[in-house]
Amino acid sequence: MESSRSPIVIGAGPAGLTAALRLVQNGVKPRLLEATGHVGGLARTPHSGDWCLDPGGHRFFTKYEEVRDLWNALLPPDQWLSVPRSSAMLVDGEYVKYPLVGRDIVTKLGVGRGLRGLSSYAGWRMLRSGSPSGQPANFEEWGTHEFGRYWYTIFFDGYVRKTWLADPAELASDWANQRIKPIDWTWRNKRKHPSEDVFRYPRRGPGQLWDAAAAALVDAGVTPTLNARVERLWTHDGTWYVELHDGEVIEGDAVFSSMPLQTLVEALPAAPRRVRVAASNLHHRGLITVAVALHDRHEIPFNWVYTPGGEFLCGRIQNYGRWSKNLHPAGWDGTFLGFEYFVRPDGELMAADDSSLSEIVEADIRALGLGDSRVDHVMMLRSQFAYPVYDPVRERSVARIRNYLRRHYPSLHPMGRNGMHRYDNQDHAMLSAMHSVARYFGGDVDPWQVNADRGYHEAGVLKK
Ligand SMILES: Cc1cc2nc3c(=O)[nH]c(=O)nc-3n(C[C@H](O)[C@H](O)[C@H](O)COP(=O)(O)OP(=O)(O)OC[C@H]3O[C@@H](n4cnc5c(N)ncnc54)[C@H](O)[C@@H]3O)c2cc1C
């Protein structure tokens, strides 16, 4: 039987597609509105012939069974790869394993620097154990306490400055425990076997999964409406009115929103000043990903490499060949790399034309020591809202907006990464969407609580 309910879903990224699929499973057909010309959001995979670009190197791992089950329902087993994780930091020409391994740091950086790092590490750990516990005031304090001043400076200070374009002393540290693993001091034979640290990956990149999700929706009678940017929304007598950039107004009984939280507040009828101020305090970092296919084969034994030093403008380099051989044409045997530049969404670099970007990337290829290799192919992708910034006012601002929306718009469901202003992965986007749909059907769940614990988020992930 056709349902009389008519929810509207904003955004066809992982959160929006998951919400739409869940609604369909419950017998309700939503309208799915996507601002751009493609589905998948930040986790899409742009193609150029047989070349595929992963915007950020998307590892698939989760602790949530319902997320894993949906992945399995959308793509058959032969489309999933099981990829061993190996990543490093490139410091003064040396690849130091990341997450950090004590023995590797000491041997790679030389005895003098190793001893200096060790004494700084030990000193700060002792200081920390003597001071009352509690959340450090900022990221710099967190990093210094965790790694000692010397290793914090070498490994994290430069990278965090590049990623967030901010002084680490002005950044909150509440994400750090979830994202950054402490140094592993175990001896090799006691350490986890490398085969235990694997992640899943769709053969043709993350977007393959989200294309499959969109195809499943089309089969169920829900075709995502592309190039449909939501500009305004309001509610009257229990009906939602959602206005697109071309003036079309769509009506519905509820709204699931993965558009950036501050844009959502701006699109609603004027909120009280304190809520508008909170929204204006939410900021993002953009990302430019440049995929470069170098004709020669260079052995880089890592999936990705962080580049904290000033000799590189990029902050991280993906080694796509180590993710999947299906990201490049069959038989091609060169080196396919993805250079990541963290930028201000409205900054100069985001506005730079392709030829200016090419010059920057060429300099980074030279810094990597691969300047002599011929370039077979280049792809560029600009993502405006890639990283929700975690500064000291974020938590308070998000709480203020969340409470206001809950009170005034109970049938409006913010979800996903930018939709909740959370520096989180696809599985958070998916589970927050699932919980939002459960709430729509009367379930007693709170999507804002998904992934709210502060433990290291790769502990206890599902292996199958
Ligand atoms: C560099 C990088 C690396 C990452 N690595 C990983 C990883 O290893 N593993 C992992 O699981 N996750 C990773 N992620 C995170 C992952 O990409 C996100 O968690 C996920 O894409 C969030 O899904 P979402 O649907 O909430 O948001 P998005 O993917 O941002 O999708 C939101 C969609 O809403 C649309 N939209 C916005 N405004 C409007 C509007 N006004 N009207 C209509 N539509 C609108 C957007 O165009 C977009 O398509 C990474 C992200 C980045 C940037």
Coordinates of C-alpha atoms and ligand atoms in Angstrom, one line a residue:
M1 CA 0.0 0.0 0.0
E2 CA 1.3 3.5 -0.9
S3 CA 2.0 5.6 2.2
S4 CA 0.5 9.0 2.5
R5 CA 3.7 10.3 4.2
S6 CA 5.9 12.5 2.2
P7 CA 9.3 13.3 3.8
I8 CA 11.9 15.4 2.0
V9 CA 15.6 14.4 2.2
I10 CA 18.2 17.1 1.6
G11 CA 21.5 15.9 0.2
A12 CA 22.3 12.7 -1.7
G13 CA 25.6 11.9 0.2
P14 CA 26.0 8.9 2.5
A15 CA 23.5 10.3 5.0
G16 CA 20.8 11.3 2.5
L17 CA 21.0 8.1 0.5
T18 CA 20.9 6.0 3.7
A19 CA 17.9 7.9 5.0
A20 CA 16.1 7.5 1.7
L21 CA 16.8 3.8 1.6
R22 CA 15.6 3.3 5.2
L23 CA 12.4 5.3 4.4
V24 CA 11.7 3.1 1.4
Q25 CA 12.3 -0.1 3.5
N26 CA 9.5 1.3 5.7
G27 CA 7.1 1.8 2.8
V28 CA 7.6 5.5 2.5
K29 CA 8.9 7.2 -0.7
P30 CA 10.8 10.4 0.0
R31 CA 11.8 13.3 -2.3
L32 CA 15.6 13.3 -2.4
L33 CA 17.1 16.6 -3.3
E34 CA 20.7 17.0 -4.3
A35 CA 22.4 20.4 -5.0
T36 CA 25.1 19.0 -7.3
G37 CA 24.9 16.9 -10.5
H38 CA 26.0 13.7 -8.7
V39 CA 25.3 11.5 -5.7
G40 CA 27.8 10.4 -3.1
G41 CA 28.7 13.8 -1.6
L42 CA 32.2 13.9 -0.2
A43 CA 32.4 10.1 -0.7
R44 CA 31.8 10.1 -4.5
T45 CA 34.3 8.9 -7.0
P46 CA 34.6 11.2 -10.0
H47 CA 35.7 9.3 -13.2
S48 CA 37.6 10.4 -16.3
G49 CA 37.6 7.4 -18.6
D50 CA 39.0 4.6 -16.5
W51 CA 40.7 6.9 -14.1
C52 CA 38.9 7.2 -10.7
L53 CA 39.6 9.8 -8.0
D54 CA 38.9 9.1 -4.4
P55 CA 38.5 12.6 -2.9
G56 CA 40.0 11.7 0.5
G57 CA 41.1 8.0 0.6
H58 CA 37.9 6.5 2.1
R59 CA 38.6 3.5 4.3
F60 CA 35.5 1.5 5.2
F61 CA 35.4 0.3 8.7
T62 CA 32.7 0.4 11.4
K63 CA 31.6 -0.8 14.8
Y64 CA 28.0 -0.8 13.8
E65 CA 26.3 -4.0 12.4
E66 CA 23.5 -2.2 10.7
V67 CA 26.0 -0.1 8.7
R68 CA 28.0 -3.2 7.7
D69 CA 24.8 -5.0 6.7
L70 CA 23.7 -2.1 4.4
W71 CA 27.2 -2.1 2.8
N72 CA 26.8 -5.8 2.2
A73 CA 23.3 -5.4 0.8
L74 CA 24.4 -2.8 -1.7
L75 CA 27.5 -4.3 -3.1
P76 CA 28.2 -8.1 -3.7
P77 CA 31.3 -9.6 -2.0
D78 CA 33.4 -9.6 -5.3
Q79 CA 33.1 -5.8 -5.4
W80 CA 34.8 -5.4 -2.0
L81 CA 38.5 -5.4 -1.5
S82 CA 40.2 -6.1 1.8
V83 CA 43.1 -3.7 1.9
P84 CA 45.9 -3.9 4.5
R85 CA 46.4 -0.4 6.1
S86 CA 49.9 1.0 5.9
S87 CA 50.4 4.7 6.3
A88 CA 53.4 6.9 7.2
M89 CA 54.6 10.4 7.9
L90 CA 57.2 11.7 5.6
V91 CA 59.6 13.6 7.8
D92 CA 63.0 15.0 6.5
G93 CA 62.9 12.4 3.7
E94 CA 62.2 9.4 6.0
Y95 CA 59.0 7.5 6.0
V96 CA 58.0 7.0 9.7
K97 CA 55.1 4.5 10.3
Y98 CA 51.8 6.1 11.3
P99 CA 50.1 5.4 13.7
L100 CA 53.4 5.9 15.5
V101 CA 55.5 2.9 16.6
G102 CA 58.1 3.7 19.2
R103 CA 60.9 1.6 17.7
D104 CA 60.3 2.9 14.3
I105 CA 60.5 6.6 15.4
V106 CA 63.7 6.0 17.3
T107 CA 65.4 4.1 14.4
K108 CA 64.2 6.3 11.5
L109 CA 65.1 9.7 13.0
G110 CA 68.5 8.7 14.2
V111 CA 69.9 8.1 17.7
G112 CA 70.3 11.8 18.7
R113 CA 66.8 12.8 17.7
G114 CA 65.4 9.6 19.1
L115 CA 66.9 10.2 22.5
R116 CA 65.8 13.8 22.5
G117 CA 62.3 12.7 21.6
L118 CA 62.3 10.0 24.3
S119 CA 63.4 12.3 27.0
S120 CA 60.8 14.9 26.0
Y121 CA 58.1 12.2 25.9
A122 CA 59.0 10.8 29.3
G123 CA 59.1 14.2 30.9
W124 CA 55.7 15.2 29.6
R125 CA 54.2 11.9 30.5
M126 CA 55.5 12.3 34.1
L127 CA 54.1 15.8 34.2
R128 CA 50.7 14.5 32.9
S129 CA 50.5 11.7 35.4
G130 CA 51.1 14.3 38.2
S131 CA 48.4 16.7 37.0
P132 CA 44.7 16.4 37.6
S133 CA 43.0 14.6 34.6
G134 CA 40.5 16.4 32.4
Q135 CA 40.2 17.6 28.8
P136 CA 43.3 19.5 27.7
A137 CA 42.5 23.2 26.9
N138 CA 43.5 22.8 23.2
F139 CA 45.1 20.6 20.6
E140 CA 48.6 21.7 21.3
E141 CA 48.3 20.9 25.0
W142 CA 46.8 17.5 24.1
G143 CA 49.5 16.7 21.6
T144 CA 52.3 17.8 23.9
H145 CA 51.0 15.7 26.8
E146 CA 50.4 12.7 24.6
F147 CA 53.7 12.7 22.6
G148 CA 56.1 15.1 24.4
R149 CA 56.9 18.5 23.0
Y150 CA 59.6 17.3 20.6
W151 CA 57.6 14.6 18.7
Y152 CA 54.4 16.6 18.9
T153 CA 56.3 19.4 17.0
I154 CA 57.8 17.1 14.4
F155 CA 54.7 15.0 13.7
F156 CA 51.6 16.9 14.5
D157 CA 52.0 20.6 14.7
G158 CA 52.7 21.2 11.0
Y159 CA 50.1 18.7 9.8
V160 CA 47.4 20.1 12.0
R161 CA 48.3 23.7 10.9
K162 CA 48.0 22.5 7.3
T163 CA 44.7 20.7 7.8
W164 CA 42.9 23.2 9.8
L165 CA 44.7 26.4 8.7
A166 CA 44.8 27.4 12.4
D167 CA 47.2 27.6 15.3
P168 CA 46.8 24.3 17.2
A169 CA 46.5 26.3 20.4
E170 CA 43.3 27.7 19.0
L171 CA 41.8 24.3 18.2
A172 CA 39.7 22.1 20.5
S173 CA 41.1 18.7 21.3
D174 CA 37.9 16.7 21.8
W175 CA 38.4 14.9 18.4
A176 CA 42.0 14.0 19.1
N177 CA 41.4 10.9 21.3
Q178 CA 39.0 9.5 18.7
R179 CA 41.3 10.1 15.7
I180 CA 44.9 9.8 16.9
K181 CA 46.3 6.6 18.3
P182 CA 48.9 6.7 21.1
I183 CA 52.5 5.5 20.3
D184 CA 52.7 1.7 20.1
W185 CA 55.6 0.6 22.3
T186 CA 55.2 -3.2 22.0
W187 CA 57.9 -5.3 20.4
R188 CA 57.3 -6.5 16.9
N189 CA 56.3 -10.0 17.8
K190 CA 53.7 -8.9 20.3
R191 CA 52.2 -6.2 18.0
K192 CA 49.1 -7.0 16.0
H193 CA 49.8 -9.0 12.9
P194 CA 49.5 -6.6 9.9
S195 CA 46.7 -8.7 8.5
E196 CA 44.6 -7.6 11.4
D197 CA 44.7 -4.0 10.4
V198 CA 42.7 -4.1 7.2
F199 CA 39.9 -2.0 5.8
R200 CA 37.2 -2.6 3.2
Y201 CA 37.2 -0.7 0.0
P202 CA 34.9 -0.9 -3.1
R203 CA 36.9 -1.8 -6.2
R204 CA 36.0 1.4 -8.0
G205 CA 36.3 3.7 -5.0
P206 CA 33.7 4.9 -2.3
G207 CA 31.4 6.3 -4.9
Q208 CA 30.7 2.8 -6.3
L209 CA 28.8 2.1 -3.1
W210 CA 26.8 5.3 -3.3
D211 CA 26.0 4.8 -7.0
A212 CA 24.7 1.4 -6.0
A213 CA 22.5 3.0 -3.3
A214 CA 21.1 5.5 -5.8
A215 CA 20.4 2.7 -8.3
A216 CA 18.6 0.7 -5.5
L217 CA 16.5 3.8 -4.8
V218 CA 15.6 4.2 -8.5
D219 CA 14.5 0.5 -8.5
A220 CA 12.2 1.3 -5.6
G221 CA 10.7 4.3 -7.4
V222 CA 12.8 7.1 -5.8
T223 CA 14.9 9.0 -8.3
P224 CA 17.2 11.5 -6.7
T225 CA 16.5 15.0 -8.0
L226 CA 20.0 16.4 -9.0
N227 CA 21.0 20.1 -9.4
A228 CA 18.3 20.9 -6.8
R229 CA 19.8 23.2 -4.3
V230 CA 17.6 23.9 -1.3
E231 CA 17.6 27.6 -0.5
R232 CA 14.8 28.1 1.9
L233 CA 12.5 26.1 4.1
W234 CA 9.6 26.8 6.5
T235 CA 6.7 25.0 8.1
H236 CA 3.1 25.8 8.5
D237 CA 0.2 23.8 10.0
G238 CA 2.3 20.6 10.1
T239 CA 3.5 20.9 6.4
W240 CA 7.1 21.6 5.4
Y241 CA 7.7 23.9 2.4
V242 CA 11.2 23.5 0.8
E243 CA 12.2 26.0 -1.9
L244 CA 14.8 25.2 -4.5
H245 CA 17.2 27.7 -6.2
D246 CA 14.9 27.9 -9.2
G247 CA 11.9 28.8 -7.1
E248 CA 10.1 25.5 -7.1
V249 CA 8.5 24.7 -3.7
I250 CA 8.2 21.1 -2.6
E251 CA 5.8 20.1 0.2
G252 CA 6.4 17.3 2.8
D253 CA 5.6 16.1 6.3
A254 CA 9.2 16.0 7.6
V255 CA 12.7 17.1 6.5
F256 CA 15.9 15.1 6.8
S257 CA 18.8 17.5 6.3
S258 CA 22.4 16.8 5.5
M259 CA 23.1 20.3 4.3
P260 CA 25.7 22.2 6.4
L261 CA 24.1 23.0 9.8
Q262 CA 24.8 26.7 9.6
T263 CA 23.3 26.9 6.0
L264 CA 20.2 25.2 7.4
V265 CA 19.8 27.8 10.1
E266 CA 20.2 30.5 7.5
A267 CA 17.6 28.8 5.2
L268 CA 15.0 28.6 8.0
P269 CA 12.8 31.6 9.1
A270 CA 14.9 34.0 11.2
A271 CA 16.0 32.3 14.4
P272 CA 16.7 34.3 17.6
R273 CA 20.0 36.2 17.5
R274 CA 21.9 33.9 19.8
V275 CA 21.1 30.9 17.4
R276 CA 22.1 32.9 14.4
V277 CA 25.4 33.9 16.1
A278 CA 26.0 30.2 17.0
A279 CA 25.4 29.3 13.3
S280 CA 27.8 32.1 12.1
N281 CA 30.5 30.6 14.5
L282 CA 30.5 27.3 12.6
H283 CA 33.3 27.1 10.0
H284 CA 34.6 24.7 7.4
R285 CA 37.8 23.8 5.6
G286 CA 37.7 23.0 2.0
L287 CA 39.8 20.3 0.2
I288 CA 41.4 20.2 -3.2
T289 CA 42.3 16.7 -4.4
V290 CA 44.6 16.5 -7.4
A291 CA 45.1 13.0 -8.8
V292 CA 48.3 12.6 -10.8
A293 CA 49.2 9.5 -12.8
L294 CA 53.0 9.3 -13.2
H295 CA 54.1 7.1 -16.1
D296 CA 57.0 5.5 -14.1
R297 CA 56.5 3.0 -11.4
H298 CA 57.8 4.1 -8.0
E299 CA 57.6 1.8 -5.0
I300 CA 55.9 3.7 -2.2
P301 CA 54.9 0.9 0.3
F302 CA 52.1 2.9 1.9
N303 CA 48.4 3.6 1.1
W304 CA 48.9 7.2 2.1
V305 CA 51.6 9.5 3.5
Y306 CA 51.2 12.6 5.7
T307 CA 53.5 15.4 4.7
P308 CA 53.7 17.7 7.8
G309 CA 56.9 19.6 6.6
G310 CA 57.1 23.0 4.9
E311 CA 58.8 21.5 1.8
F312 CA 55.3 20.3 0.7
L313 CA 52.2 22.5 0.3
C314 CA 50.0 19.4 0.3
G315 CA 49.1 17.8 3.7
R316 CA 48.7 14.2 2.6
I317 CA 49.4 12.1 -0.5
Q318 CA 47.3 9.1 -1.4
N319 CA 48.9 6.2 -3.2
Y320 CA 45.8 5.0 -5.1
G321 CA 47.5 1.9 -6.5
R322 CA 47.6 0.5 -3.0
W323 CA 43.9 1.0 -2.6
S324 CA 42.7 -0.6 -5.7
K325 CA 44.1 -1.5 -9.1
N326 CA 40.6 -0.7 -10.5
L327 CA 41.1 3.0 -9.8
H328 CA 43.3 3.2 -13.0
P329 CA 43.0 1.7 -16.5
A330 CA 43.8 -2.1 -16.7
G331 CA 47.4 -2.8 -17.6
W332 CA 48.7 0.6 -16.7
D333 CA 51.7 0.3 -14.5
G334 CA 52.7 3.7 -13.3
T335 CA 52.3 5.5 -10.0
F336 CA 48.8 7.0 -9.3
L337 CA 48.9 9.6 -6.5
G338 CA 46.4 11.9 -4.9
F339 CA 47.7 15.2 -3.5
E340 CA 45.4 16.8 -0.9
Y341 CA 45.4 20.5 -0.2
F342 CA 43.4 21.8 2.7
V343 CA 42.1 25.3 2.0
R344 CA 39.7 28.0 3.1
P345 CA 36.3 27.4 1.3
D346 CA 36.4 31.0 0.0
G347 CA 40.2 31.4 -0.1
E348 CA 42.6 32.1 -3.0
L349 CA 43.6 28.5 -3.5
M350 CA 40.1 27.3 -3.8
A351 CA 39.6 29.9 -6.5
A352 CA 42.9 29.2 -8.3
D353 CA 42.6 28.0 -11.9
D354 CA 43.8 24.5 -13.0
S355 CA 47.1 25.8 -14.4
S356 CA 48.1 27.5 -11.1
L357 CA 47.2 24.4 -9.2
S358 CA 49.3 22.3 -11.7
E359 CA 52.3 24.4 -10.8
I360 CA 51.8 23.8 -7.1
V361 CA 51.4 20.0 -7.6
E362 CA 54.5 19.9 -9.8
A363 CA 56.5 21.4 -6.9
D364 CA 55.1 18.8 -4.5
I365 CA 56.0 16.0 -7.0
R366 CA 59.5 17.3 -7.1
A367 CA 59.6 17.5 -3.3
L368 CA 58.7 13.8 -3.3
G369 CA 61.7 13.2 -5.5
L370 CA 59.6 12.1 -8.5
G371 CA 60.0 15.2 -10.6
D372 CA 61.5 13.4 -13.6
S373 CA 58.5 11.2 -14.3
R374 CA 56.2 11.9 -17.2
V375 CA 52.6 12.7 -16.3
D376 CA 50.0 10.4 -18.0
H377 CA 46.9 11.9 -16.5
V378 CA 45.6 14.6 -14.1
M379 CA 42.3 15.1 -12.4
M380 CA 41.2 17.8 -10.0
L381 CA 38.4 18.0 -7.5
R382 CA 37.4 20.9 -5.3
S383 CA 35.2 20.2 -2.2
Q384 CA 34.1 23.3 -0.4
F385 CA 32.7 21.8 2.8
A386 CA 35.2 19.0 3.6
Y387 CA 36.1 19.5 7.2
P388 CA 33.9 20.9 10.0
V389 CA 36.2 23.0 12.1
Y390 CA 36.6 22.1 15.8
D391 CA 37.4 25.3 17.5
P392 CA 36.6 26.0 21.2
V393 CA 33.1 27.4 20.5
R394 CA 32.0 24.6 18.2
E395 CA 30.5 22.4 20.9
R396 CA 28.5 25.2 22.5
S397 CA 27.3 26.5 19.2
V398 CA 26.2 23.2 17.9
A399 CA 24.3 22.5 21.2
R400 CA 22.6 25.8 21.0
I401 CA 21.4 25.2 17.5
R402 CA 20.4 21.5 18.2
N403 CA 18.3 22.6 21.2
Y404 CA 16.6 25.3 19.2
L405 CA 15.8 23.1 16.3
R406 CA 14.5 20.3 18.6
R407 CA 12.2 22.7 20.3
H408 CA 10.9 24.6 17.3
Y409 CA 11.1 22.0 14.5
P410 CA 10.6 18.5 15.9
S411 CA 9.9 17.1 12.4
L412 CA 13.3 18.5 11.1
H413 CA 16.1 15.9 11.4
P414 CA 19.7 17.2 10.9
M415 CA 22.0 14.2 10.1
G416 CA 25.5 13.4 8.8
R417 CA 28.8 15.1 8.8
N418 CA 28.1 18.7 7.9
G419 CA 24.5 18.3 8.8
M420 CA 25.5 17.9 12.5
H421 CA 28.9 19.7 12.1
R422 CA 30.8 16.6 13.1
Y423 CA 34.3 15.6 12.0
D424 CA 33.1 12.0 11.5
N425 CA 33.2 9.2 8.9
Q426 CA 30.6 7.6 6.6
D427 CA 29.4 5.2 9.3
H428 CA 28.4 8.1 11.5
A429 CA 26.6 9.7 8.6
M430 CA 24.8 6.5 7.9
L431 CA 23.9 5.6 11.5
S432 CA 22.7 9.2 12.3
A433 CA 20.4 8.9 9.2
M434 CA 19.1 5.5 10.3
H435 CA 18.4 6.8 13.8
S436 CA 16.7 9.9 12.3
V437 CA 14.4 7.7 10.3
A438 CA 13.7 5.6 13.4
R439 CA 12.8 8.7 15.3
Y440 CA 10.5 9.8 12.4
F441 CA 8.6 6.5 13.0
G442 CA 8.4 7.2 16.7
G443 CA 11.5 5.4 17.9
D444 CA 13.2 6.6 21.1
V445 CA 16.7 7.1 19.7
D446 CA 18.9 10.1 19.6
P447 CA 20.9 10.6 16.4
W448 CA 23.1 13.2 18.1
Q449 CA 24.5 10.4 20.4
V450 CA 25.9 8.4 17.5
N451 CA 29.7 8.2 17.9
A452 CA 29.6 10.6 20.8
D453 CA 32.1 8.6 23.0
R454 CA 35.6 9.9 23.1
G455 CA 37.5 6.6 22.8
Y456 CA 39.8 5.8 19.8
H457 CA 37.2 5.1 17.1
E458 CA 39.1 2.3 15.4
A459 CA 39.0 0.2 18.5
G460 CA 36.6 -2.7 18.3
V461 CA 35.7 -2.4 14.6
L462 CA 33.8 -5.3 12.9
K463 CA 36.1 -7.6 11.0
K464 CA 33.6 -9.2 8.6
Ligands
LIG1 C1 39.6 14.0 3.1 C2 38.5 13.1 3.6 C3 38.8 11.8 3.9 C4 37.8 11.0 4.5 N1 38.1 9.7 4.8 C5 37.1 8.9 5.2 C6 37.4 7.5 5.5 O1 38.6 7.1 5.4 N2 36.4 6.7 5.9 C7 35.1 7.2 6.0 O2 34.2 6.4 6.3 N3 34.8 8.5 5.8 C8 35.8 9.3 5.4 N4 35.5 10.7 5.2 C9 34.2 11.2 5.6 C10 33.1 11.0 4.6 O3 33.4 11.5 3.4 C11 31.9 11.7 5.2 O4 31.7 11.2 6.5 C12 30.6 11.4 4.5 O5 30.7 11.7 3.1 C13 29.5 12.3 5.1 O6 28.3 12.0 4.4 P1 27.1 13.1 4.5 O7 26.0 12.6 3.6 O8 26.8 13.4 5.9 O9 27.7 14.4 3.8 P2 28.3 14.7 2.4 O10 29.0 13.6 1.9 O11 28.9 16.1 2.5 O12 26.9 14.9 1.5 C14 26.0 15.9 1.7 C15 25.3 16.2 0.4 O13 24.4 17.2 0.6 C16 24.4 18.1 -0.6 N5 23.9 19.4 -0.2 C17 24.5 20.3 0.6 N6 23.8 21.5 0.7 C18 22.7 21.2 0.0 C19 21.5 22.0 -0.3 N7 21.4 23.2 0.2 N8 20.5 21.4 -1.1 C20 20.7 20.2 -1.6 N9 21.8 19.4 -1.3 C21 22.7 19.9 -0.6 C22 25.9 18.1 -1.0 O14 26.0 18.5 -2.3 C23 26.3 16.6 -0.7 O15 26.1 15.8 -1.9 C24 36.5 11.5 4.6 C25 36.2 12.8 4.3 C26 37.2 13.6 3.8 C27 36.9 15.1 3.4

